[in-house]
Amino acid sequence: MSDIDESVRAELTRLRESIDNIDAAVVHMLAERFKCTQQVGVLKAQHQLPPADPAREARQITRLRQLAENAKLDPAFAEKLLNFIIAEVIRHHETIADETIADEATADETEAGTDMEEKD
């Protein structure tokens, strides 16, 4: 890269710094999104709701494809990205549901043990 014109190098550096800033913002936005979806997962687990909601997912895909088109982003890419995120969210929701079931079983066992001790 030593034979690149200095003005080109400066512009490349400027653009790459912008890309780095955008990447950081994307990561922070995804972190915020996952904080919200974790709360959804807890709520679903507490009320024995399924981890996946195919109707909502379909609405979100349609919505995101439209947003992508309006933003001049490839809608197929946006859909692939959302499908990846949705799959991760569902995996988290399944884990939360499994942990909730395990916690409830442990609480039931503890309660049963306490009841037995009271009878003795």
Coordinates of N, CA, C and O in Angstrom, one line a residue:
M1 N 0.8 -1.2 0.0 CA 0.0 0.0 0.0 C 0.9 1.3 0.0 O 0.3 2.4 0.0
S2 N 2.2 1.1 -0.1 CA 3.1 2.3 0.0 C 3.0 3.1 -1.3 O 3.4 4.3 -1.2
D3 N 2.6 2.6 -2.4 CA 2.5 3.3 -3.6 C 1.2 4.0 -3.9 O 1.0 4.6 -4.9
I4 N 0.3 4.1 -2.9 CA -1.0 4.7 -3.0 C -0.8 6.2 -2.7 O -0.1 6.6 -1.7
D5 N -1.4 7.0 -3.5 CA -1.4 8.5 -3.3 C -1.9 8.8 -1.9 O -2.8 8.2 -1.4
E6 N -1.3 9.8 -1.3 CA -1.6 10.2 0.1 C -3.0 10.7 0.2 O -3.7 10.4 1.3
S7 N -3.6 11.3 -0.7 CA -5.0 11.8 -0.6 C -5.9 10.6 -0.7 O -6.9 10.6 0.0
V8 N -5.6 9.6 -1.5 CA -6.4 8.4 -1.5 C -6.3 7.6 -0.2 O -7.3 7.2 0.4
R9 N -5.1 7.5 0.4 CA -4.9 6.9 1.7 C -5.7 7.6 2.7 O -6.3 7.0 3.6
A10 N -5.7 8.9 2.7 CA -6.4 9.7 3.7 C -7.9 9.5 3.6 O -8.6 9.3 4.6
E11 N -8.4 9.4 2.4 CA -9.8 9.2 2.2 C -10.2 7.8 2.6 O -11.3 7.6 3.2
L12 N -9.4 6.8 2.3 CA -9.6 5.4 2.7 C -9.6 5.3 4.2 O -10.5 4.7 4.8
T13 N -8.7 6.0 4.9 CA -8.7 6.0 6.4 C -10.0 6.6 6.9 O -10.6 6.1 7.8
R14 N -10.4 7.8 6.3 CA -11.6 8.4 6.8 C -12.8 7.5 6.6 O -13.6 7.4 7.6
L15 N -12.9 6.9 5.5 CA -14.1 6.0 5.3 C -14.0 4.8 6.2 O -15.1 4.4 6.7
R16 N -12.9 4.2 6.4 CA -12.8 3.1 7.3 C -13.1 3.5 8.7 O -13.7 2.7 9.5
E17 N -12.7 4.7 9.2 CA -13.1 5.1 10.5 C -14.6 5.3 10.6 O -15.1 4.9 11.7
S18 N -15.2 5.7 9.6 CA -16.7 5.8 9.6 C -17.3 4.4 9.7 O -18.3 4.2 10.5
I19 N -16.8 3.5 8.9 CA -17.2 2.1 9.0 C -17.1 1.5 10.4 O -18.0 0.9 10.9
D20 N -15.9 1.8 11.0 CA -15.7 1.3 12.4 C -16.7 1.9 13.4 O -17.2 1.2 14.2
N21 N -17.0 3.2 13.2 CA -18.0 3.8 14.1 C -19.4 3.2 13.9 O -20.1 2.9 14.8
I22 N -19.7 2.9 12.6 CA -21.1 2.3 12.3 C -21.1 0.9 12.9 O -22.1 0.5 13.5
D23 N -20.0 0.2 12.7 CA -20.0 -1.2 13.3 C -20.2 -1.2 14.8 O -20.9 -2.0 15.4
A24 N -19.6 -0.2 15.5 CA -19.7 -0.1 16.9 C -21.2 0.2 17.3 O -21.8 -0.4 18.2
A25 N -21.8 1.1 16.5 CA -23.2 1.4 16.7 C -24.1 0.2 16.5 O -25.0 0.0 17.3
V26 N -23.8 -0.5 15.5 CA -24.6 -1.7 15.2 C -24.5 -2.7 16.4 O -25.5 -3.3 16.8
V27 N -23.3 -2.9 16.9 CA -23.1 -3.8 18.0 C -23.9 -3.4 19.2 O -24.6 -4.1 19.9
H28 N -23.9 -2.1 19.5 CA -24.6 -1.5 20.6 C -26.1 -1.6 20.4 O -26.8 -2.0 21.4
M29 N -26.6 -1.4 19.2 CA -28.0 -1.5 18.9 C -28.4 -3.0 19.1 O -29.5 -3.3 19.6
L30 N -27.6 -3.9 18.6 CA -28.0 -5.3 18.8 C -28.0 -5.7 20.2 O -28.9 -6.5 20.7
A31 N -27.1 -5.2 21.0 CA -27.1 -5.5 22.5 C -28.3 -5.0 23.1 O -28.9 -5.7 23.9
E32 N -28.8 -3.8 22.7 CA -30.0 -3.3 23.3 C -31.2 -4.1 22.9 O -32.1 -4.4 23.6
R33 N -31.2 -4.6 21.6 CA -32.3 -5.4 21.1 C -32.4 -6.7 21.9 O -33.4 -7.2 22.2
F34 N -31.2 -7.3 22.1 CA -31.2 -8.6 22.8 C -31.6 -8.4 24.3 O -32.1 -9.3 24.9
K35 N -31.3 -7.3 24.9 CA -31.8 -7.0 26.2 C -33.3 -7.1 26.3 O -33.9 -7.7 27.2
C36 N -33.9 -6.5 25.3 CA -35.4 -6.5 25.2 C -35.9 -7.9 24.9 O -36.9 -8.3 25.5
T37 N -35.3 -8.6 24.0 CA -35.8 -9.9 23.7 C -35.6 -10.9 24.8 O -36.3 -11.9 25.0
Q38 N -34.5 -10.7 25.6 CA -34.4 -11.5 26.9 C -35.5 -11.3 27.8 O -36.1 -12.3 28.4
Q39 N -36.0 -10.1 27.9 CA -37.2 -9.8 28.8 C -38.4 -10.5 28.2 O -39.2 -11.0 28.9
V40 N -38.5 -10.4 26.9 CA -39.7 -11.1 26.2 C -39.6 -12.6 26.5 O -40.6 -13.3 26.9
G41 N -38.4 -13.2 26.5 CA -38.2 -14.6 26.8 C -38.6 -15.0 28.2 O -39.2 -16.0 28.4
V42 N -38.2 -14.1 29.1 CA -38.6 -14.4 30.5 C -40.1 -14.3 30.7 O -40.7 -15.2 31.3
L43 N -40.8 -13.3 30.1 CA -42.2 -13.2 30.1 C -42.9 -14.4 29.5 O -43.8 -15.0 30.0
K44 N -42.4 -14.8 28.3 CA -42.9 -16.0 27.7 C -42.8 -17.3 28.6 O -43.7 -18.1 28.7
A45 N -41.6 -17.4 29.1 CA -41.4 -18.6 30.0 C -42.3 -18.6 31.2 O -42.9 -19.6 31.6
Q46 N -42.5 -17.4 31.8 CA -43.3 -17.3 33.0 C -44.8 -17.7 32.7 O -45.5 -18.1 33.6
H47 N -45.2 -17.5 31.5 CA -46.6 -17.7 31.1 C -46.7 -18.9 30.1 O -47.8 -19.0 29.5
Q48 N -45.7 -19.7 30.1 CA -45.7 -20.9 29.3 C -46.1 -20.7 27.8 O -46.8 -21.5 27.2
L49 N -45.6 -19.6 27.3 CA -45.8 -19.3 25.9 C -44.6 -19.9 25.0 O -43.5 -20.0 25.5
P50 N -44.9 -20.2 23.8 CA -43.8 -20.8 23.0 C -42.7 -19.9 22.7 O -43.0 -18.6 22.6
P51 N -41.5 -20.3 22.6 CA -40.3 -19.5 22.3 C -40.5 -18.7 20.9 O -40.0 -17.6 20.8
A52 N -41.1 -19.4 20.0 CA -41.2 -18.8 18.6 C -42.6 -18.3 18.4 O -43.6 -18.8 18.9
D53 N -42.7 -17.3 17.6 CA -44.0 -16.7 17.2 C -44.0 -16.5 15.7 O -43.6 -15.4 15.2
P54 N -44.2 -17.5 14.9 CA -44.1 -17.5 13.5 C -44.9 -16.3 12.8 O -44.4 -15.7 11.9
A55 N -46.1 -16.0 13.3 CA -46.8 -14.9 12.7 C -46.1 -13.6 12.9 O -46.0 -12.7 12.0
R56 N -45.6 -13.3 14.1 CA -44.8 -12.1 14.4 C -43.6 -12.1 13.5 O -43.2 -11.0 13.0
E57 N -42.9 -13.2 13.5 CA -41.7 -13.2 12.7 C -42.0 -12.9 11.2 O -41.2 -12.1 10.6
A58 N -43.1 -13.4 10.6 CA -43.4 -13.1 9.3 C -43.7 -11.6 9.1 O -43.3 -11.0 8.1
R59 N -44.4 -11.0 10.1 CA -44.7 -9.6 10.0 C -43.4 -8.8 10.0 O -43.3 -7.8 9.3
Q60 N -42.5 -9.2 10.9 CA -41.2 -8.5 11.1 C -40.4 -8.6 9.8 O -39.8 -7.6 9.4
I61 N -40.4 -9.7 9.2 CA -39.7 -9.9 7.9 C -40.2 -9.0 6.8 O -39.5 -8.3 6.1
T62 N -41.5 -9.0 6.7 CA -42.2 -8.1 5.7 C -41.8 -6.6 6.0 O -41.5 -5.9 5.1
R63 N -42.0 -6.3 7.3 CA -41.7 -4.9 7.7 C -40.2 -4.5 7.4 O -39.9 -3.5 6.8
L64 N -39.3 -5.4 7.7 CA -37.9 -5.1 7.5 C -37.5 -5.1 6.0 O -36.7 -4.3 5.6
R65 N -38.1 -5.9 5.2 CA -37.9 -5.9 3.8 C -38.3 -4.5 3.2 O -37.6 -4.0 2.4
Q66 N -39.4 -4.0 3.7 CA -39.9 -2.7 3.2 C -38.9 -1.6 3.7 O -38.6 -0.7 2.9
L67 N -38.5 -1.7 4.9 CA -37.5 -0.7 5.4 C -36.3 -0.7 4.6 O -35.7 0.3 4.3
A68 N -35.8 -2.0 4.3 CA -34.6 -2.1 3.5 C -34.8 -1.5 2.1 O -33.9 -0.8 1.6
E69 N -35.9 -1.8 1.5 CA -36.1 -1.2 0.1 C -36.1 0.3 0.2 O -35.5 1.0 -0.6
N70 N -36.8 0.9 1.2 CA -36.8 2.3 1.4 C -35.4 2.9 1.6 O -35.1 4.1 1.2
A71 N -34.5 2.1 2.3 CA -33.2 2.6 2.6 C -32.2 2.2 1.5 O -31.0 2.5 1.6
K72 N -32.7 1.7 0.4 CA -31.8 1.2 -0.7 C -30.8 0.2 -0.3 O -29.7 0.1 -0.7
L73 N -31.3 -0.7 0.6 CA -30.5 -1.9 1.0 C -31.2 -3.1 0.4 O -32.4 -3.2 0.3
D74 N -30.4 -4.1 0.0 CA -31.0 -5.3 -0.6 C -31.9 -6.0 0.4 O -31.5 -6.4 1.5
P75 N -33.2 -6.1 0.1 CA -34.2 -6.7 1.0 C -33.9 -8.2 1.3 O -34.1 -8.6 2.4
A76 N -33.3 -8.9 0.4 CA -32.9 -10.3 0.6 C -31.8 -10.4 1.7 O -31.9 -11.2 2.6
F77 N -30.9 -9.4 1.7 CA -29.9 -9.4 2.7 C -30.5 -9.0 4.1 O -30.2 -9.7 5.1
A78 N -31.4 -8.1 4.1 CA -32.0 -7.7 5.3 C -32.8 -8.8 5.9 O -32.8 -9.1 7.1
E79 N -33.5 -9.6 5.0 CA -34.2 -10.8 5.5 C -33.3 -11.8 6.1 O -33.6 -12.4 7.1
K80 N -32.2 -12.1 5.4 CA -31.2 -13.1 5.9 C -30.7 -12.6 7.3 O -30.6 -13.5 8.2
L81 N -30.4 -11.4 7.4 CA -29.9 -10.8 8.7 C -31.0 -11.0 9.8 O -30.7 -11.5 10.9
L82 N -32.2 -10.7 9.5 CA -33.3 -10.8 10.5 C -33.5 -12.3 10.9 O -33.7 -12.6 12.0
N83 N -33.5 -13.1 9.9 CA -33.7 -14.6 10.1 C -32.6 -15.1 11.1 O -32.8 -15.9 12.0
F84 N -31.3 -14.6 10.9 CA -30.2 -15.0 11.7 C -30.5 -14.5 13.2 O -30.3 -15.3 14.1
I85 N -30.9 -13.3 13.3 CA -31.2 -12.7 14.6 C -32.4 -13.4 15.3 O -32.3 -13.8 16.5
I86 N -33.4 -13.7 14.5 CA -34.6 -14.4 15.1 C -34.2 -15.8 15.6 O -34.6 -16.2 16.7
A87 N -33.4 -16.5 14.8 CA -32.9 -17.8 15.2 C -32.2 -17.7 16.6 O -32.4 -18.6 17.5
E88 N -31.4 -16.7 16.7 CA -30.6 -16.5 18.0 C -31.6 -16.2 19.1 O -31.4 -16.7 20.2
V89 N -32.5 -15.3 18.9 CA -33.5 -15.0 19.9 C -34.3 -16.2 20.3 O -34.5 -16.4 21.5
I90 N -34.8 -17.0 19.4 CA -35.5 -18.2 19.7 C -34.6 -19.2 20.6 O -35.1 -19.7 21.6
R91 N -33.4 -19.3 20.2 CA -32.5 -20.1 21.0 C -32.4 -19.6 22.4 O -32.4 -20.4 23.4
H92 N -32.3 -18.3 22.6 CA -32.2 -17.7 23.9 C -33.5 -18.0 24.7 O -33.5 -18.3 25.8
H93 N -34.7 -17.8 24.0 CA -36.0 -18.1 24.6 C -36.1 -19.5 25.0 O -36.7 -19.8 26.1
E94 N -35.6 -20.4 24.3 CA -35.7 -21.9 24.6 C -34.8 -22.1 25.9 O -35.2 -22.8 26.8
T95 N -33.7 -21.5 25.9 CA -32.8 -21.6 27.1 C -33.5 -21.1 28.3 O -33.5 -21.7 29.4
I96 N -34.1 -19.9 28.2 CA -34.8 -19.3 29.3 C -35.9 -20.2 29.8 O -36.1 -20.4 31.0
A97 N -36.7 -20.7 28.8 CA -37.8 -21.6 29.2 C -37.3 -22.8 29.9 O -37.9 -23.2 30.9
D98 N -36.2 -23.4 29.4 CA -35.6 -24.6 30.1 C -35.2 -24.3 31.5 O -35.4 -25.0 32.4
E99 N -34.5 -23.1 31.7 CA -34.1 -22.7 33.0 C -35.2 -22.4 33.9 O -35.2 -22.8 35.1
T100 N -36.3 -21.8 33.4 CA -37.5 -21.6 34.2 C -38.1 -22.9 34.7 O -38.5 -23.0 35.9
I101 N -38.2 -23.8 33.8 CA -38.8 -25.2 34.2 C -37.9 -25.8 35.2 O -38.4 -26.3 36.2
A102 N -36.6 -25.7 35.0 CA -35.6 -26.3 36.0 C -35.8 -25.6 37.4 O -35.8 -26.3 38.4
D103 N -35.9 -24.3 37.3 CA -36.0 -23.5 38.6 C -37.3 -23.9 39.3 O -37.3 -24.0 40.5
E104 N -38.4 -24.1 38.5 CA -39.7 -24.4 39.1 C -39.6 -25.8 39.7 O -40.1 -26.1 40.8
A105 N -38.9 -26.7 39.1 CA -38.8 -28.1 39.6 C -38.0 -28.1 40.9 O -38.4 -28.8 41.8
T106 N -36.9 -27.3 40.9 CA -36.1 -27.2 42.1 C -36.9 -26.6 43.2 O -36.9 -27.1 44.4
A107 N -37.7 -25.6 42.9 CA -38.5 -25.0 44.0 C -39.6 -26.0 44.5 O -39.9 -26.0 45.7
D108 N -40.2 -26.7 43.6 CA -41.2 -27.7 44.0 C -40.5 -28.8 44.9 O -41.1 -29.2 45.9
E109 N -39.3 -29.2 44.5 CA -38.6 -30.2 45.3 C -38.3 -29.7 46.7 O -38.4 -30.4 47.7
T110 N -37.8 -28.4 46.7 CA -37.5 -27.8 48.0 C -38.8 -27.7 48.9 O -38.8 -28.0 50.1
E111 N -39.9 -27.3 48.2 CA -41.1 -27.1 49.0 C -41.6 -28.5 49.5 O -42.1 -28.6 50.6
A112 N -41.5 -29.5 48.7 CA -41.9 -30.8 49.1 C -41.0 -31.3 50.2 O -41.5 -31.9 51.2
G113 N -39.7 -31.0 50.2 CA -38.8 -31.4 51.3 C -39.2 -30.6 52.6 O -39.2 -31.2 53.7
T114 N -39.6 -29.4 52.5 CA -40.0 -28.6 53.6 C -41.3 -29.2 54.2 O -41.4 -29.3 55.4
D115 N -42.2 -29.6 53.3 CA -43.5 -30.2 53.8 C -43.2 -31.5 54.6 O -43.8 -31.8 55.6
M116 N -42.2 -32.3 54.1 CA -41.9 -33.5 54.7 C -41.3 -33.3 56.1 O -41.6 -34.0 57.1
E117 N -40.4 -32.3 56.2 CA -39.8 -31.9 57.5 C -40.9 -31.5 58.5 O -40.7 -31.8 59.7
E118 N -41.8 -30.8 58.1 CA -42.9 -30.3 59.0 C -43.7 -31.4 59.5 O -44.2 -31.4 60.6
K119 N -43.9 -32.5 58.7 CA -44.6 -33.7 59.2 C -43.9 -34.5 60.2 O -44.5 -35.2 61.0
D120 N -42.6 -34.4 60.1 CA -41.8 -35.3 61.0 C -41.8 -34.8 62.4 O -42.2 -34.4 63.2

